[in-house]
Amino acid sequence: MNDKTVRLAGLTPESVVDGLGLRFVIWAQGCRHRCPGCHSPFTWDFAGGRPYDMDEIINQVKRNPVLKGVTFSGGDPMEQAGKFAYLAGEIKKLGLDVWCYTGYTFEHILQNMDSRAGWRGFLENIDVLVDGRFEQDQRDLNLAFRGSRNQRIIDVPASLRSNRVTLLQL
Ligand code: SF4
């Protein structure tokens, strides 16, 4: 895989259920959390999906003038953090916001952001992080933008500034 490709399960050009506003969704391939009840176990295999050219994805995003932002989901985008950091940086240059879903908790990411390749650069380009594994016993169909009550919708820049988890005001 060369530097300008990322391994994905797929793309959804328009969605209103993966974050606030109309969003382009990029589905990462590869996840090690293996949550019981996961809706997309086909995204677990790190050799699954296929490589996508990241600049072609950015061009697709550019062609839709009514997008509010881009959401990274999966799979777990944190497993290809360097690639997603590049995508996030290019997306933010377009004036769009970046949401990211991950099975890791925000606290775990903070503790490991200098030991896991690409984590710091990626986190610093995320506006909203929906964190934590899907927990079947905390599943709640009434929750907006998350599957289980343990997951949090975190305002990342505010959390990094204040050094404490700050939830996004929806
Ligand atoms: S983190 Fe998400 S993709 Fe990974 S196993 Fe859990 S629910 Fe599935």
Coordinates of N, CA, C and O and ligand atoms in Angstrom, one line a residue:
M1 N 0.9 -1.2 0.0 CA 0.0 0.0 0.0 C 0.9 1.2 0.0 O 1.8 1.3 0.8
N2 N 0.7 2.1 -1.0 CA 1.5 3.3 -1.0 C 1.0 4.4 0.0 O 0.0 4.2 0.6
D3 N 1.7 5.5 0.1 CA 1.3 6.5 1.1 C 0.0 7.2 0.9 O -0.6 7.7 1.9
K4 N -0.5 7.2 -0.3 CA -1.8 7.9 -0.5 C -3.0 7.0 -0.6 O -4.0 7.3 -1.1
T5 N -2.9 5.8 0.0 CA -4.1 4.9 0.0 C -4.4 4.5 1.5 O -3.5 4.5 2.3
V6 N -5.6 4.3 1.7 CA -6.1 3.9 3.0 C -7.0 2.7 2.8 O -7.8 2.6 1.8
R7 N -7.0 1.7 3.7 CA -7.8 0.5 3.6 C -9.2 0.7 4.2 O -9.3 1.1 5.4
L8 N -10.2 0.6 3.4 CA -11.5 1.0 3.8 C -12.5 -0.2 3.6 O -12.3 -1.0 2.6
A9 N -13.6 -0.2 4.4 CA -14.7 -1.1 4.1 C -15.6 -0.4 3.1 O -16.4 -1.1 2.4
G10 N -15.6 0.9 2.9 CA -16.4 1.6 1.9 C -16.6 3.1 2.2 O -16.1 3.6 3.2
L11 N -17.5 3.7 1.4 CA -17.8 5.1 1.5 C -19.3 5.3 1.5 O -20.0 4.5 0.8
T12 N -19.8 6.2 2.2 CA -21.3 6.6 2.1 C -21.2 8.1 1.7 O -20.9 8.9 2.6
P13 N -21.6 8.5 0.5 CA -21.4 9.9 0.1 C -22.4 10.9 0.9 O -22.0 12.1 1.0
E14 N -23.5 10.4 1.3 CA -24.4 11.3 2.1 C -25.1 10.5 3.2 O -25.7 9.5 3.0
S15 N -25.0 11.1 4.4 CA -25.7 10.4 5.6 C -26.1 11.5 6.5 O -25.5 12.6 6.7
V16 N -27.3 11.3 7.2 CA -27.7 12.2 8.2 C -27.8 11.5 9.6 O -28.3 12.1 10.6
V17 N -27.2 10.3 9.7 CA -27.3 9.6 11.0 C -25.9 9.3 11.6 O -25.8 8.7 12.6
D18 N -24.9 9.9 11.0 CA -23.5 9.6 11.5 C -22.9 10.9 12.0 O -21.7 11.2 11.8
G19 N -23.7 11.8 12.7 CA -23.2 13.1 13.1 C -24.1 14.2 12.7 O -25.1 13.9 12.0
L20 N -23.8 15.4 13.1 CA -24.7 16.5 12.9 C -24.6 17.0 11.4 O -23.5 17.2 10.9
G21 N -25.8 17.2 10.8 CA -25.8 17.7 9.4 C -25.6 16.6 8.3 O -25.4 15.4 8.7
L22 N -25.5 17.1 7.1 CA -25.3 16.1 6.0 C -23.8 15.8 5.9 O -23.0 16.7 5.9
R23 N -23.5 14.5 6.0 CA -22.1 14.1 6.1 C -21.7 13.0 5.1 O -22.5 12.1 4.8
F24 N -20.5 13.1 4.7 CA -19.8 12.0 3.9 C -19.2 11.1 4.9 O -18.5 11.5 5.8
V25 N -19.4 9.8 4.8 CA -18.9 8.8 5.8 C -17.8 7.9 5.1 O -18.0 7.4 4.1
I26 N -16.7 7.8 5.8 CA -15.6 7.0 5.4 C -15.4 5.9 6.4 O -15.2 6.1 7.6
W27 N -15.6 4.6 5.9 CA -15.7 3.5 6.8 C -14.3 2.8 6.8 O -13.9 2.2 5.8
A28 N -13.6 2.9 7.9 CA -12.3 2.2 8.0 C -12.4 0.7 8.0 O -13.4 0.2 8.6
Q29 N -11.4 0.0 7.5 CA -11.4 -1.4 7.6 C -10.3 -1.8 8.7 O -9.2 -1.3 8.7
G30 N -10.7 -2.7 9.5 CA -9.8 -3.2 10.6 C -10.3 -2.7 11.9 O -10.4 -1.5 12.2
C31 N -10.5 -3.7 12.8 CA -10.9 -3.3 14.2 C -10.5 -4.4 15.1 O -10.8 -5.6 14.8
R32 N -9.9 -4.1 16.3 CA -9.5 -5.2 17.2 C -10.4 -5.3 18.4 O -10.2 -6.1 19.3
H33 N -11.4 -4.5 18.5 CA -12.3 -4.4 19.7 C -13.2 -5.6 19.8 O -13.6 -6.1 20.9
R34 N -13.7 -6.1 18.6 CA -14.6 -7.3 18.6 C -15.8 -7.2 19.6 O -16.0 -8.1 20.4
C35 N -16.5 -6.1 19.6 CA -17.6 -5.9 20.5 C -18.7 -6.9 20.2 O -19.2 -7.0 19.1
P36 N -19.2 -7.7 21.2 CA -20.4 -8.5 21.0 C -21.5 -7.6 20.5 O -21.8 -6.6 21.1
G37 N -22.2 -8.0 19.5 CA -23.4 -7.3 19.0 C -23.0 -6.2 17.9 O -23.8 -5.5 17.4
C38 N -21.7 -6.2 17.6 CA -21.2 -5.2 16.5 C -22.1 -5.4 15.2 O -22.3 -6.5 14.8
H39 N -22.5 -4.3 14.6 CA -23.3 -4.4 13.4 C -22.5 -4.6 12.2 O -23.0 -4.9 11.1
S40 N -21.2 -4.5 12.3 CA -20.4 -4.6 11.1 C -19.1 -5.4 11.3 O -18.0 -4.9 11.1
P41 N -19.3 -6.7 11.7 CA -18.1 -7.6 11.9 C -17.2 -7.8 10.7 O -16.0 -8.1 10.8
F42 N -17.8 -7.5 9.5 CA -17.0 -7.6 8.2 C -15.9 -6.5 8.2 O -15.0 -6.6 7.4
T43 N -15.9 -5.6 9.1 CA -14.9 -4.5 9.1 C -13.8 -4.9 10.1 O -12.8 -4.1 10.2
W44 N -13.8 -6.0 10.7 CA -12.8 -6.4 11.7 C -11.5 -6.8 11.1 O -10.4 -6.4 11.6
D45 N -11.5 -7.5 9.9 CA -10.3 -8.1 9.3 C -9.4 -7.0 8.7 O -9.9 -6.2 7.8
F46 N -8.2 -6.9 9.2 CA -7.3 -5.8 8.7 C -6.9 -6.1 7.3 O -6.3 -5.2 6.6
A47 N -7.1 -7.3 6.7 CA -6.8 -7.6 5.3 C -8.1 -7.5 4.5 O -8.0 -7.7 3.2
G48 N -9.2 -7.1 5.0 CA -10.4 -7.0 4.3 C -10.6 -5.7 3.6 O -9.6 -4.9 3.5
G49 N -11.8 -5.5 3.0 CA -12.0 -4.2 2.3 C -11.1 -4.1 1.2 O -10.6 -5.1 0.6
R50 N -10.7 -2.8 0.8 CA -9.7 -2.6 -0.2 C -9.1 -1.2 -0.1 O -9.6 -0.4 0.6
P51 N -7.9 -1.0 -0.7 CA -7.3 0.3 -0.6 C -8.0 1.3 -1.4 O -8.5 1.0 -2.6
Y52 N -8.2 2.5 -0.9 CA -8.8 3.6 -1.6 C -7.8 4.8 -1.7 O -7.0 5.0 -0.8
D53 N -7.7 5.5 -2.8 CA -6.9 6.6 -3.0 C -7.4 7.8 -2.2 O -8.6 8.2 -2.4
M54 N -6.6 8.3 -1.3 CA -7.2 9.3 -0.4 C -7.5 10.7 -1.1 O -8.4 11.3 -0.8
D55 N -6.7 11.0 -2.1 CA -7.0 12.3 -2.8 C -8.2 12.2 -3.7 O -8.9 13.1 -3.8
E56 N -8.5 10.9 -4.2 CA -9.8 10.8 -4.9 C -11.0 10.9 -3.9 O -12.0 11.5 -4.3
I57 N -10.8 10.4 -2.7 CA -11.9 10.6 -1.7 C -12.1 12.1 -1.4 O -13.2 12.6 -1.4
I58 N -11.0 12.9 -1.3 CA -11.1 14.3 -1.0 C -11.8 15.0 -2.2 O -12.7 15.9 -2.0
N59 N -11.5 14.6 -3.4 CA -12.1 15.2 -4.6 C -13.6 14.9 -4.6 O -14.4 15.8 -4.9
Q60 N -14.0 13.7 -4.2 CA -15.4 13.4 -4.1 C -16.1 14.3 -3.0 O -17.2 14.8 -3.3
V61 N -15.5 14.5 -1.9 CA -16.0 15.4 -0.9 C -16.2 16.8 -1.4 O -17.2 17.5 -1.2
K62 N -15.1 17.3 -2.1 CA -15.2 18.6 -2.7 C -16.3 18.8 -3.6 O -16.8 20.0 -3.8
R63 N -16.7 17.8 -4.4 CA -17.8 17.9 -5.4 C -19.2 18.1 -4.8 O -20.1 18.4 -5.5
N64 N -19.3 17.9 -3.5 CA -20.6 18.1 -2.8 C -20.7 19.4 -2.0 O -20.1 19.4 -0.9
P65 N -21.3 20.4 -2.5 CA -21.2 21.7 -1.8 C -22.1 21.8 -0.6 O -22.0 22.8 0.1
V66 N -23.0 20.8 -0.4 CA -23.9 21.0 0.8 C -23.5 20.1 2.0 O -24.2 20.1 3.0
L67 N -22.3 19.5 1.9 CA -21.9 18.7 3.1 C -21.6 19.7 4.3 O -21.0 20.7 4.1
K68 N -21.9 19.2 5.5 CA -21.5 20.0 6.7 C -20.1 19.4 7.2 O -19.3 20.1 7.8
G69 N -19.9 18.1 6.9 CA -18.7 17.5 7.4 C -18.5 16.1 6.9 O -19.2 15.6 6.1
V70 N -17.4 15.5 7.5 CA -17.0 14.1 7.1 C -16.9 13.4 8.4 O -16.4 13.9 9.4
T71 N -17.4 12.1 8.4 CA -17.4 11.3 9.6 C -16.5 10.0 9.2 O -16.6 9.5 8.2
F72 N -15.6 9.7 10.2 CA -14.8 8.5 10.0 C -15.4 7.5 11.0 O -15.6 7.7 12.2
S73 N -15.7 6.3 10.4 CA -16.3 5.3 11.3 C -15.7 3.9 10.9 O -14.6 3.9 10.2
G74 N -16.2 2.8 11.3 CA -15.5 1.6 10.9 C -16.3 0.4 11.3 O -17.5 0.4 11.4
G75 N -15.3 -0.6 11.6 CA -13.9 -0.5 11.8 C -13.4 0.5 12.8 O -14.3 1.2 13.4
D76 N -12.1 0.6 13.0 CA -11.7 1.7 13.9 C -10.6 2.6 13.2 O -9.5 2.1 12.9
P77 N -11.0 3.8 12.9 CA -10.0 4.7 12.2 C -8.7 4.9 13.0 O -7.7 5.2 12.4
M78 N -8.7 4.7 14.3 CA -7.5 5.0 15.1 C -6.4 3.9 14.7 O -5.3 4.2 15.0
E79 N -6.8 2.8 14.1 CA -5.8 1.8 13.7 C -5.0 2.2 12.5 O -4.0 1.6 12.1
Q80 N -5.5 3.2 11.8 CA -4.8 3.8 10.6 C -4.7 5.3 10.8 O -5.0 6.1 9.9
A81 N -4.2 5.7 12.0 CA -4.3 7.1 12.4 C -3.5 8.0 11.5 O -4.0 9.1 11.2
G82 N -2.4 7.6 11.0 CA -1.6 8.4 10.1 C -2.4 8.8 8.8 O -2.4 9.9 8.4
K83 N -3.0 7.8 8.3 CA -3.8 8.0 7.0 C -5.0 8.9 7.3 O -5.3 9.8 6.6
F84 N -5.7 8.6 8.4 CA -6.9 9.4 8.7 C -6.5 10.8 9.2 O -7.3 11.8 9.0
A85 N -5.3 11.0 9.7 CA -4.8 12.3 10.0 C -4.7 13.2 8.8 O -5.0 14.4 8.7
Y86 N -4.1 12.5 7.7 CA -4.0 13.2 6.4 C -5.4 13.6 5.9 O -5.6 14.8 5.5
L87 N -6.3 12.6 5.9 CA -7.7 12.9 5.4 C -8.3 14.1 6.2 O -8.9 15.0 5.7
A88 N -8.2 14.0 7.5 CA -8.8 15.0 8.4 C -8.2 16.4 8.1 O -8.9 17.4 8.0
G89 N -6.9 16.5 7.9 CA -6.3 17.8 7.6 C -6.8 18.3 6.3 O -7.1 19.5 6.2
E90 N -6.9 17.5 5.3 CA -7.4 18.0 4.0 C -8.9 18.4 4.1 O -9.3 19.4 3.5
I91 N -9.7 17.7 4.8 CA -11.1 18.0 5.0 C -11.2 19.3 5.7 O -12.1 20.1 5.4
K92 N -10.4 19.5 6.7 CA -10.6 20.8 7.5 C -10.1 22.0 6.6 O -10.7 23.1 6.8
K93 N -9.2 21.8 5.7 CA -8.9 22.9 4.8 C -10.0 23.3 3.9 O -10.1 24.4 3.4
L94 N -11.0 22.4 3.7 CA -12.2 22.7 2.9 C -13.3 23.4 3.8 O -14.4 23.7 3.3
G95 N -13.0 23.6 5.1 CA -14.0 24.3 6.0 C -15.0 23.3 6.5 O -16.0 23.8 7.0
L96 N -14.8 22.0 6.4 CA -15.7 21.0 6.9 C -15.3 20.5 8.3 O -14.1 20.6 8.6
D97 N -16.2 20.0 9.1 CA -15.8 19.5 10.4 C -15.7 18.0 10.3 O -16.1 17.3 9.3
V98 N -14.9 17.4 11.3 CA -14.5 16.0 11.3 C -15.1 15.4 12.5 O -14.8 15.8 13.6
W99 N -15.9 14.3 12.3 CA -16.3 13.5 13.4 C -15.6 12.1 13.3 O -15.4 11.7 12.2
C100 N -15.3 11.5 14.4 CA -14.6 10.2 14.4 C -15.2 9.2 15.4 O -15.3 9.6 16.6
Y101 N -15.6 8.0 15.0 CA -16.0 7.0 15.9 C -14.8 6.1 16.2 O -14.1 5.7 15.3
T102 N -14.6 5.7 17.5 CA -13.6 4.7 17.8 C -14.0 3.9 19.0 O -14.8 4.3 19.8
G103 N -13.5 2.6 19.0 CA -13.7 1.8 20.2 C -12.9 2.1 21.4 O -13.1 1.6 22.5
Y104 N -11.9 2.9 21.2 CA -11.0 3.3 22.3 C -11.7 4.5 23.1 O -12.4 5.3 22.5
T105 N -11.4 4.6 24.4 CA -11.9 5.7 25.1 C -11.0 6.9 24.9 O -9.8 6.8 24.6
F106 N -11.5 8.1 25.1 CA -10.8 9.3 25.0 C -9.5 9.3 25.9 O -8.4 9.7 25.5
E107 N -9.8 8.8 27.1 CA -8.7 8.7 28.1 C -7.5 7.8 27.6 O -6.4 8.1 27.8
H108 N -7.9 6.7 27.0 CA -6.9 5.8 26.5 C -6.1 6.4 25.4 O -4.9 6.3 25.3
I109 N -6.8 7.2 24.5 CA -6.1 7.8 23.4 C -5.1 8.9 24.0 O -4.0 9.0 23.5
L110 N -5.6 9.7 25.0 CA -4.7 10.7 25.5 C -3.5 10.0 26.1 O -2.4 10.5 26.0
Q111 N -3.7 8.9 26.9 CA -2.5 8.3 27.5 C -1.5 7.7 26.5 O -0.4 7.5 26.8
N112 N -2.0 7.4 25.3 CA -1.1 6.7 24.3 C -0.8 7.5 23.1 O -0.3 7.0 22.1
M113 N -1.2 8.8 23.2 CA -1.1 9.6 21.9 C 0.3 9.8 21.5 O 0.5 10.1 20.3
D114 N 1.3 9.6 22.3 CA 2.7 9.8 21.9 C 3.4 8.5 21.7 O 4.5 8.4 21.2
S115 N 2.7 7.4 22.0 CA 3.3 6.1 21.7 C 2.7 5.3 20.6 O 3.4 4.5 20.0
R116 N 1.5 5.7 20.2 CA 0.9 5.0 19.0 C 1.1 5.9 17.8 O 0.7 7.1 17.9
A117 N 1.6 5.4 16.7 CA 1.9 6.2 15.5 C 0.7 6.9 15.0 O -0.3 6.3 14.8
G118 N 0.9 8.2 14.9 CA -0.1 9.0 14.2 C -1.3 9.5 15.1 O -2.1 10.3 14.7
W119 N -1.3 9.0 16.4 CA -2.5 9.3 17.2 C -2.6 10.8 17.6 O -3.6 11.4 17.5
R120 N -1.4 11.4 17.9 CA -1.5 12.8 18.3 C -2.0 13.7 17.1 O -2.9 14.5 17.3
G121 N -1.4 13.5 16.0 CA -1.7 14.3 14.8 C -3.2 14.1 14.4 O -3.8 15.1 14.0
F122 N -3.6 12.9 14.5 CA -5.0 12.6 14.2 C -6.0 13.3 15.2 O -6.9 14.0 14.8
L123 N -5.7 13.0 16.5 CA -6.7 13.6 17.5 C -6.8 15.1 17.3 O -7.8 15.7 17.5
E124 N -5.6 15.8 17.0 CA -5.6 17.2 17.0 C -6.4 17.8 15.8 O -6.7 18.9 15.7
N125 N -6.8 16.9 14.8 CA -7.6 17.3 13.7 C -9.0 16.8 13.7 O -9.8 16.9 12.8
I126 N -9.4 16.2 14.9 CA -10.8 15.7 15.0 C -11.6 16.8 15.8 O -11.1 17.3 16.9
D127 N -12.8 17.1 15.3 CA -13.7 18.0 16.1 C -14.5 17.3 17.1 O -14.7 17.8 18.2
V128 N -15.0 16.2 16.7 CA -15.9 15.4 17.6 C -15.5 14.0 17.6 O -15.4 13.3 16.5
L129 N -15.3 13.4 18.8 CA -15.0 12.0 18.9 C -16.1 11.3 19.6 O -16.5 11.7 20.7
V130 N -16.7 10.2 19.0 CA -17.6 9.3 19.7 C -16.8 8.1 20.1 O -16.3 7.4 19.3
D131 N -16.7 8.0 21.5 CA -15.7 7.1 22.0 C -16.3 5.8 22.6 O -17.4 5.8 23.1
G132 N -15.4 4.8 22.7 CA -15.8 3.6 23.5 C -16.4 2.5 22.7 O -17.0 2.7 21.6
R133 N -16.2 1.3 23.2 CA -16.8 0.1 22.5 C -18.3 0.1 22.6 O -18.9 0.8 23.4
F134 N -18.9 -0.6 21.7 CA -20.3 -0.9 21.7 C -20.6 -1.9 22.8 O -20.1 -3.0 22.8
E135 N -21.4 -1.5 23.8 CA -21.7 -2.4 25.0 C -23.1 -2.8 24.8 O -24.0 -2.0 25.0
Q136 N -23.3 -4.1 24.6 CA -24.7 -4.6 24.3 C -25.6 -4.3 25.5 O -26.8 -4.0 25.3
D137 N -25.2 -4.5 26.7 CA -26.1 -4.3 27.9 C -26.4 -2.8 28.1 O -27.2 -2.5 29.0
Q138 N -25.7 -1.9 27.4 CA -26.0 -0.5 27.5 C -26.6 0.1 26.2 O -26.6 1.3 26.0
R139 N -27.0 -0.8 25.3 CA -27.6 -0.5 24.1 C -28.9 0.3 24.3 O -29.7 0.0 25.2
D140 N -29.1 1.4 23.5 CA -30.3 2.2 23.7 C -30.6 2.8 22.3 O -29.8 3.7 21.8
L141 N -31.7 2.4 21.7 CA -32.1 2.9 20.4 C -32.5 4.4 20.3 O -32.6 5.0 19.3
N142 N -32.7 5.0 21.5 CA -33.1 6.4 21.5 C -31.9 7.4 21.5 O -32.1 8.6 21.5
L143 N -30.7 6.8 21.6 CA -29.6 7.7 21.7 C -29.3 8.3 20.3 O -29.3 7.6 19.3
A144 N -28.9 9.6 20.2 CA -28.5 10.2 19.0 C -27.1 9.9 18.7 O -26.2 10.1 19.6
F145 N -26.8 9.4 17.5 CA -25.4 9.3 17.0 C -24.5 8.3 17.8 O -23.3 8.3 17.7
R146 N -25.1 7.5 18.6 CA -24.3 6.4 19.3 C -25.2 5.3 19.7 O -26.4 5.4 19.7
G147 N -24.5 4.1 19.9 CA -25.3 2.9 20.0 C -25.5 2.5 21.4 O -26.5 1.8 21.8
S148 N -24.6 2.8 22.3 CA -24.7 2.4 23.7 C -24.4 3.6 24.7 O -23.7 4.5 24.3
R149 N -25.0 3.5 25.9 CA -24.9 4.6 26.8 C -23.5 5.0 27.3 O -23.3 6.1 27.7
N150 N -22.6 4.0 27.3 CA -21.2 4.3 27.7 C -20.5 5.2 26.7 O -19.5 5.8 27.1
Q151 N -20.9 5.2 25.5 CA -20.2 6.0 24.5 C -20.5 7.5 24.7 O -21.7 7.8 25.1
R152 N -19.6 8.3 24.4 CA -19.7 9.8 24.6 C -19.4 10.5 23.4 O -18.6 10.1 22.6
I153 N -20.1 11.7 23.2 CA -19.9 12.5 22.0 C -19.1 13.7 22.5 O -19.6 14.6 23.2
I154 N -17.8 13.7 22.2 CA -16.8 14.6 22.9 C -16.4 15.7 22.0 O -16.1 15.5 20.8
D155 N -16.4 16.9 22.5 CA -15.9 18.1 21.8 C -14.4 18.0 22.0 O -13.9 18.3 23.1
V156 N -13.6 17.6 21.0 CA -12.2 17.3 21.2 C -11.4 18.6 21.5 O -10.6 18.7 22.4
P157 N -11.6 19.7 20.6 CA -10.8 20.9 20.9 C -11.0 21.4 22.3 O -10.1 21.8 23.0
A158 N -12.3 21.5 22.8 CA -12.6 22.0 24.1 C -12.0 21.1 25.2 O -11.4 21.5 26.2
S159 N -12.0 19.8 24.9 CA -11.4 18.8 25.9 C -9.9 18.9 26.0 O -9.3 18.9 27.1
L160 N -9.3 19.1 24.9 CA -7.8 19.3 24.9 C -7.4 20.6 25.6 O -6.4 20.6 26.3
R161 N -8.2 21.6 25.3 CA -7.9 23.0 26.0 C -8.0 22.9 27.5 O -7.2 23.4 28.2
S162 N -9.1 22.2 28.0 CA -9.4 22.2 29.4 C -8.8 21.0 30.1 O -8.9 20.9 31.3
N163 N -8.2 20.1 29.3 CA -7.7 18.9 29.9 C -8.7 18.0 30.7 O -8.3 17.3 31.6
R164 N -9.9 18.1 30.3 CA -11.0 17.2 30.9 C -12.0 17.0 29.8 O -12.2 17.8 28.9
V165 N -12.7 15.8 29.9 CA -13.6 15.5 28.9 C -14.8 16.5 28.9 O -15.4 16.7 29.9
T166 N -15.0 17.1 27.7 CA -16.1 18.1 27.5 C -17.0 17.5 26.5 O -16.6 17.3 25.3
L167 N -18.3 17.2 26.9 CA -19.2 16.7 25.9 C -19.7 17.7 25.0 O -19.9 18.9 25.3
L168 N -20.0 17.3 23.7 CA -20.6 18.3 22.7 C -22.0 18.6 23.1 O -22.8 17.7 23.5
Q169 N -22.3 19.9 23.1 CA -23.7 20.3 23.3 C -24.5 20.2 22.0 O -24.3 20.9 21.1
L170 N -25.4 19.2 22.0 CA -26.2 18.9 20.8 C -27.4 19.8 20.7 O -28.0 20.2 21.7
Ligands
SF4_1 S1 -15.5 -0.8 17.9 FE1 -17.2 -0.6 16.4 S2 -16.5 -1.7 14.6 FE2 -15.2 -2.3 16.3 S3 -16.1 -4.2 17.1 FE3 -16.9 -2.5 18.3 S4 -18.8 -1.8 17.3 FE4 -17.7 -3.1 15.9

